mmCIF file of C-alpha atoms in Angstrom:
data_model
loop_
_atom_site.group_PDB
_atom_site.id
_atom_site.type_symbol
_atom_site.label_atom_id
_atom_site.label_comp_id
_atom_site.label_asym_id
_atom_site.label_seq_id
_atom_site.Cartn_x
_atom_site.Cartn_y
_atom_site.Cartn_z
ATOM 1 C CA MET A 1 0.000 0.000 0.000
ATOM 2 C CA SER A 2 2.708 2.513 0.976
ATOM 3 C CA GLY A 3 6.445 2.573 1.548
ATOM 4 C CA ASP A 4 6.042 2.608 5.340
ATOM 5 C CA ARG A 5 8.027 0.167 7.430
ATOM 6 C CA THR A 6 5.976 -2.943 8.167
ATOM 7 C CA ALA A 7 6.247 -5.225 11.148
ATOM 8 C CA ARG A 8 7.444 -8.757 10.610
ATOM 9 C CA ALA A 9 6.432 -11.746 12.660
ATOM 10 C CA THR A 10 8.030 -15.182 12.702
ATOM 11 C CA ALA A 11 5.810 -18.236 12.909
ATOM 12 C CA ALA A 12 6.851 -21.870 12.376
ATOM 13 C CA GLY A 13 10.204 -20.744 11.052
ATOM 14 C CA ALA A 14 8.725 -18.476 8.372
ATOM 15 C CA THR A 15 8.885 -14.694 8.256
ATOM 16 C CA VAL A 16 5.529 -13.009 7.656
ATOM 17 C CA ASP A 17 5.209 -9.433 6.446
ATOM 18 C CA VAL A 18 2.276 -8.225 8.526
ATOM 19 C CA GLY A 19 1.664 -5.221 6.287
ATOM 20 C CA GLU A 20 1.495 -7.338 3.148
ATOM 21 C CA ALA A 21 -0.731 -9.895 4.856
ATOM 22 C CA THR A 22 -3.135 -7.174 5.995
ATOM 23 C CA THR A 23 -3.180 -5.658 2.520
ATOM 24 C CA ARG A 24 -4.024 -9.045 0.978
ATOM 25 C CA PHE A 25 -6.794 -9.480 3.538
ATOM 26 C CA LEU A 26 -8.321 -6.117 2.612
ATOM 27 C CA LEU A 27 -8.054 -6.667 -1.145
ATOM 28 C CA TYR A 28 -8.934 -10.351 -1.415
ATOM 29 C CA GLY A 29 -10.882 -11.013 1.785
ATOM 30 C CA LEU A 30 -12.803 -8.109 3.238
ATOM 31 C CA LEU A 31 -13.678 -6.265 0.019
ATOM 32 C CA PRO A 32 -14.943 -9.287 -1.983
ATOM 33 C CA GLY A 33 -16.584 -10.673 1.156
ATOM 34 C CA TRP A 34 -18.583 -7.460 1.467
ATOM 35 C CA PHE A 35 -20.740 -8.553 -1.451
ATOM 36 C CA VAL A 36 -22.124 -11.550 0.468
ATOM 37 C CA PRO A 37 -24.173 -9.665 3.101
ATOM 38 C CA GLY A 38 -25.144 -7.135 0.435
ATOM 39 C CA LEU A 39 -26.710 -9.873 -1.689
ATOM 40 C CA ALA A 40 -28.301 -11.454 1.392
ATOM 41 C CA ASP A 41 -29.901 -8.113 2.259
ATOM 42 C CA TRP A 42 -31.347 -7.828 -1.242
ATOM 43 C CA VAL A 43 -32.843 -11.331 -0.944
ATOM 44 C CA LEU A 44 -34.444 -10.394 2.381
ATOM 45 C CA HIS A 45 -35.883 -7.189 0.905
ATOM 46 C CA ARG A 46 -37.411 -9.269 -1.862
ATOM 47 C CA ARG A 47 -38.863 -11.809 0.563
ATOM 48 C CA THR A 48 -40.541 -9.077 2.601
ATOM 49 C CA ARG A 49 -41.926 -7.510 -0.615
ATOM 50 C CA ILE A 50 -40.290 -4.124 -0.284
ATOM 51 C CA GLU A 51 -42.166 -2.943 -3.387
ATOM 52 C CA ASP A 52 -45.491 -3.238 -1.521
ATOM 53 C CA THR A 53 -44.382 -1.598 1.740
ATOM 54 C CA SER A 54 -41.585 0.993 1.977
ATOM 55 C CA GLY A 55 -41.204 0.906 -1.809
ATOM 56 C CA THR A 56 -39.135 3.341 -3.851
ATOM 57 C CA LYS A 57 -38.145 5.507 -0.881
ATOM 58 C CA GLU A 58 -36.281 2.731 0.920
ATOM 59 C CA SER A 59 -34.783 1.417 -2.312
ATOM 60 C CA LEU A 60 -33.357 4.877 -3.045
ATOM 61 C CA ILE A 61 -31.915 4.979 0.478
ATOM 62 C CA HIS A 62 -30.150 1.689 -0.303
ATOM 63 C CA ALA A 63 -28.668 3.263 -3.429
ATOM 64 C CA LEU A 64 -27.497 6.234 -1.350
ATOM 65 C CA MET A 65 -25.777 3.973 1.172
ATOM 66 C CA MET A 66 -23.989 2.083 -1.591
ATOM 67 C CA ALA A 67 -22.733 5.373 -3.019
ATOM 68 C CA GLU A 68 -21.550 6.479 0.435
ATOM 69 C CA VAL A 69 -19.477 3.319 0.750
ATOM 70 C CA GLY A 70 -18.511 2.869 -2.884
ATOM 71 C CA ALA A 71 -17.027 6.331 -3.501
ATOM 72 C CA PRO A 72 -14.307 6.151 -0.800
ATOM 73 C CA ILE A 73 -13.492 2.559 -1.792
ATOM 74 C CA ALA A 74 -13.024 3.612 -5.414
ATOM 75 C CA LEU A 75 -10.728 6.455 -4.326
ATOM 76 C CA THR A 76 -8.689 4.105 -2.123
ATOM 77 C CA LEU A 77 -8.176 1.692 -5.010
ATOM 78 C CA ARG A 78 -6.784 4.485 -7.193
ATOM 79 C CA TYR A 79 -5.003 6.887 -4.841
ATOM 80 C CA GLU A 80 -2.453 6.853 -2.028
ATOM 81 C CA VAL A 81 -3.733 6.831 1.530
ATOM 82 C CA ASN A 82 -3.119 10.278 3.033
ATOM 83 C CA PRO A 83 -4.931 12.640 5.439
ATOM 84 C CA LEU A 84 -7.388 13.736 2.735
ATOM 85 C CA LEU A 85 -8.370 10.174 1.865
ATOM 86 C CA LEU A 86 -8.657 9.169 5.520
ATOM 87 C CA ALA A 87 -10.819 12.214 6.260
ATOM 88 C CA LEU A 88 -13.108 11.337 3.342
ATOM 89 C CA GLN A 89 -13.360 7.744 4.536
ATOM 90 C CA LEU A 90 -14.148 8.748 8.112
ATOM 91 C CA GLY A 91 -16.776 11.215 6.964
ATOM 92 C CA ALA A 92 -18.353 8.681 4.613
ATOM 93 C CA ALA A 93 -18.457 6.045 7.384
ATOM 94 C CA ALA A 94 -20.237 8.461 9.722
ATOM 95 C CA VAL A 95 -22.749 9.512 7.053
ATOM 96 C CA HIS A 96 -23.321 5.859 6.101
ATOM 97 C CA GLU A 97 -24.135 5.011 9.723
ATOM 98 C CA ALA A 98 -26.659 7.852 9.934
ATOM 99 C CA THR A 99 -28.230 6.751 6.645
ATOM 100 C CA ALA A 100 -28.447 3.167 7.930
ATOM 101 C CA LEU A 101 -30.519 4.387 10.873
ATOM 102 C CA TRP A 102 -32.780 6.302 8.455
ATOM 103 C CA ASP A 103 -33.105 3.139 6.354
ATOM 104 C CA VAL A 104 -34.304 0.982 9.255
ATOM 105 C CA ARG A 105 -36.668 3.710 10.481
ATOM 106 C CA THR A 106 -38.167 3.966 6.986
ATOM 107 C CA ALA A 107 -38.712 0.203 6.844
ATOM 108 C CA VAL A 108 -40.288 0.047 10.308
ATOM 109 C CA ASP A 109 -42.568 3.034 9.672
ATOM 110 C CA SER A 110 -43.807 1.388 6.481
ATOM 111 C CA ASP A 111 -44.720 -1.837 8.305
ATOM 112 C CA ARG A 112 -42.152 -3.835 6.342
ATOM 113 C CA GLU A 113 -41.100 -6.554 8.751
ATOM 114 C CA VAL A 114 -37.375 -6.359 9.485
ATOM 115 C CA LYS A 115 -36.732 -9.821 10.898
ATOM 116 C CA PRO A 116 -33.812 -10.779 13.186
ATOM 117 C CA VAL A 117 -31.960 -12.362 10.262
ATOM 118 C CA GLU A 118 -32.055 -9.078 8.324
ATOM 119 C CA GLN A 119 -30.970 -7.151 11.417
ATOM 120 C CA HIS A 120 -28.000 -9.515 11.731
ATOM 121 C CA VAL A 121 -27.096 -8.964 8.077
ATOM 122 C CA HIS A 122 -27.251 -5.216 8.729
ATOM 123 C CA SER A 123 -24.731 -5.645 11.548
ATOM 124 C CA PHE A 124 -22.200 -6.948 9.015
ATOM 125 C CA LEU A 125 -22.940 -4.173 6.522
ATOM 126 C CA GLU A 126 -22.485 -1.531 9.221
ATOM 127 C CA SER A 127 -19.354 -2.984 10.846
ATOM 128 C CA LEU A 128 -17.375 -3.867 7.720
ATOM 129 C CA PRO A 129 -16.650 -0.221 6.757
ATOM 130 C CA PHE A 130 -15.261 0.472 10.232
ATOM 131 C CA GLY A 131 -13.224 -2.746 10.209
ATOM 132 C CA GLY A 132 -11.728 -1.932 6.831
ATOM 133 C CA LEU A 133 -10.986 1.647 7.828
ATOM 134 C CA ALA A 134 -9.357 0.571 11.099
ATOM 135 C CA SER A 135 -7.109 -1.871 9.217
ATOM 136 C CA LEU A 136 -6.183 0.813 6.715
ATOM 137 C CA MET A 137 -5.295 3.270 9.475
ATOM 138 C CA CYS A 138 -3.088 0.642 11.129
ATOM 139 C CA LEU A 139 -1.318 0.068 7.808
ATOM 140 C CA HIS A 140 -0.816 3.809 7.402
ATOM 141 C CA ALA A 141 -0.307 4.919 10.980
ATOM 142 C CA ASP A 142 1.940 7.760 9.839
ATOM 143 C CA GLN A 143 -0.905 9.174 7.715
ATOM 144 C CA ALA A 144 -3.364 8.785 10.589
ATOM 145 C CA ARG A 145 -0.991 10.774 12.814
ATOM 146 C CA SER A 146 -0.621 13.353 10.058
ATOM 147 C CA LEU A 147 -4.413 13.671 9.919
ATOM 148 C CA LEU A 148 -4.492 14.365 13.664
ATOM 149 C CA ARG A 149 -1.886 17.100 13.107
ATOM 150 C CA GLY A 150 -3.937 18.598 10.271
ATOM 151 C CA GLY A 151 -1.415 17.440 7.669
ATOM 152 C CA ARG A 152 1.186 20.001 8.745
ATOM 153 C CA GLY A 153 4.470 19.615 6.927
ATOM 154 C CA ASP A 154 3.091 17.392 4.162
ATOM 155 C CA PRO A 155 2.469 19.231 0.872
ATOM 156 C CA ASN A 156 0.433 16.280 -0.435
ATOM 157 C CA ALA A 157 -1.727 15.854 2.666
ATOM 158 C CA TRP A 158 -4.822 17.482 1.168
ATOM 159 C CA ARG A 159 -4.660 16.391 -2.452
ATOM 160 C CA LEU A 160 -5.358 13.121 -4.216
ATOM 161 C CA VAL A 161 -2.077 11.424 -5.125
ATOM 162 C CA PRO A 162 -2.154 8.534 -7.649
ATOM 163 C CA ARG A 163 -0.909 5.247 -6.210
ATOM 164 C CA ARG A 164 2.809 4.731 -6.587
ATOM 165 C CA ARG A 165 2.139 1.027 -7.129
ATOM 166 C CA PRO A 166 -1.175 0.844 -9.025
ATOM 167 C CA LEU A 167 -3.315 -2.215 -8.547
ATOM 168 C CA SER A 168 -3.352 -4.601 -11.484
ATOM 169 C CA PRO A 169 -5.914 -3.988 -14.238
ATOM 170 C CA GLY A 170 -7.098 -7.569 -13.752
ATOM 171 C CA TYR A 171 -7.908 -6.987 -10.100
ATOM 172 C CA LEU A 172 -9.708 -3.709 -10.793
ATOM 173 C CA ALA A 173 -11.672 -5.340 -13.621
ATOM 174 C CA GLY A 174 -12.640 -8.221 -11.347
ATOM 175 C CA ILE A 175 -13.884 -5.853 -8.653
ATOM 176 C CA GLY A 176 -15.799 -3.897 -11.280
ATOM 177 C CA VAL A 177 -17.510 -7.058 -12.541
ATOM 178 C CA ALA A 178 -18.333 -8.087 -8.963
ATOM 179 C CA ILE A 179 -19.862 -4.676 -8.240
ATOM 180 C CA GLY A 180 -21.962 -4.875 -11.374
ATOM 181 C CA THR A 181 -23.100 -8.424 -10.683
ATOM 182 C CA CYS A 182 -23.593 -8.283 -6.908
ATOM 183 C CA VAL A 183 -24.619 -4.658 -6.364
ATOM 184 C CA LEU A 184 -25.791 -2.764 -9.436
ATOM 185 C CA LEU A 185 -27.876 -5.537 -11.003
ATOM 186 C CA PRO A 186 -29.772 -6.756 -7.913
ATOM 187 C CA TYR A 187 -30.374 -3.326 -6.412
ATOM 188 C CA GLY A 188 -31.213 -1.876 -9.803
ATOM 189 C CA GLU A 189 -33.781 -4.663 -10.155
ATOM 190 C CA GLU A 190 -35.127 -3.777 -6.707
ATOM 191 C CA LEU A 191 -35.561 -0.108 -7.620
ATOM 192 C CA LEU A 192 -37.202 -1.001 -10.931
ATOM 193 C CA ARG A 193 -39.553 -3.410 -9.144
ATOM 194 C CA CYS A 194 -40.502 -0.723 -6.624
ATOM 195 C CA ARG A 195 -41.159 1.859 -9.333
ATOM 196 C CA ARG A 196 -43.289 -0.582 -11.324
ATOM 197 C CA ALA A 197 -45.337 -1.462 -8.226
ATOM 198 C CA ALA A 198 -45.816 2.230 -7.453
ATOM 199 C CA GLY A 199 -46.966 2.841 -11.046
ATOM 200 C CA ALA A 200 -49.415 -0.070 -10.828
ATOM 201 C CA ARG A 201 -50.877 1.336 -7.599
ATOM 202 C CA LYS A 202 -51.334 4.732 -9.208
ATOM 203 C CA ARG A 203 -53.096 3.192 -12.196
ATOM 204 C CA ARG A 204 -55.398 1.205 -9.909
ATOM 205 C CA GLY A 205 -56.121 4.357 -7.923
ATOM 206 C CA ARG A 206 -57.013 6.303 -11.074
ATOM 207 C CA ALA A 207 -59.242 3.444 -12.224
ATOM 208 C CA VAL A 208 -61.068 3.345 -8.884
ATOM 209 C CA ARG A 209 -61.570 7.125 -8.896
ATOM 210 C CA GLY A 210 -62.811 6.989 -12.477
ATOM 211 C CA GLU A 211 -65.290 4.258 -11.592
ATOM 212 C CA ARG A 212 -66.550 6.291 -8.639
ATOM 213 C CA ASP A 213 -66.949 9.385 -10.812
ATOM 214 C CA ARG A 214 -68.971 7.399 -13.358
ATOM 215 C CA LYS A 215 -71.248 6.013 -10.656
ATOM 216 C CA GLY A 216 -71.705 9.463 -9.144
ATOM 217 C CA SER A 217 -72.605 11.138 -12.430
#
């Protein structure tokens, strides 16, 4: 991730680069694993017929939360971790948490049943951003300290700096495909389903009003 010194641990006669191991965990464990609870949440929304309860409003809130998480991840994959990037990530995590509370309140107020299984899935979706951010700050402790100092003495503290060692095009393409398959397609389908259901309700309402007007005339 950066040129910082990384701790090394020895286990069973082998030397392990803790920094590299943590980086691999973030890139090939935590980030891909994030898609699993996201898909599970979509399945649970479908089972509780979101289109007939909270509808388009909650589906749009889901899209907002994905943008709040996705934007800082995209920046981290392309740029060096520095005080600016950490500040953006911290702000996005806080906003995402507030939006998550709004999401659940919207579901409850609409009488959509949020079962214990869905609540448990939400716990993963809420904790993973903080876990990833904590790991990143441990990897870049010098940048976290610089953030606390307001970036004093670092001319690049408050600008986006392209990664010195860019991630491979294959990895970025794979993540892009996973996002399209596991996020954009299912949640796009959810939003479309909600909008269609809302349109059908409006048409039924107009038909009922028209029938009443004919009977009253």
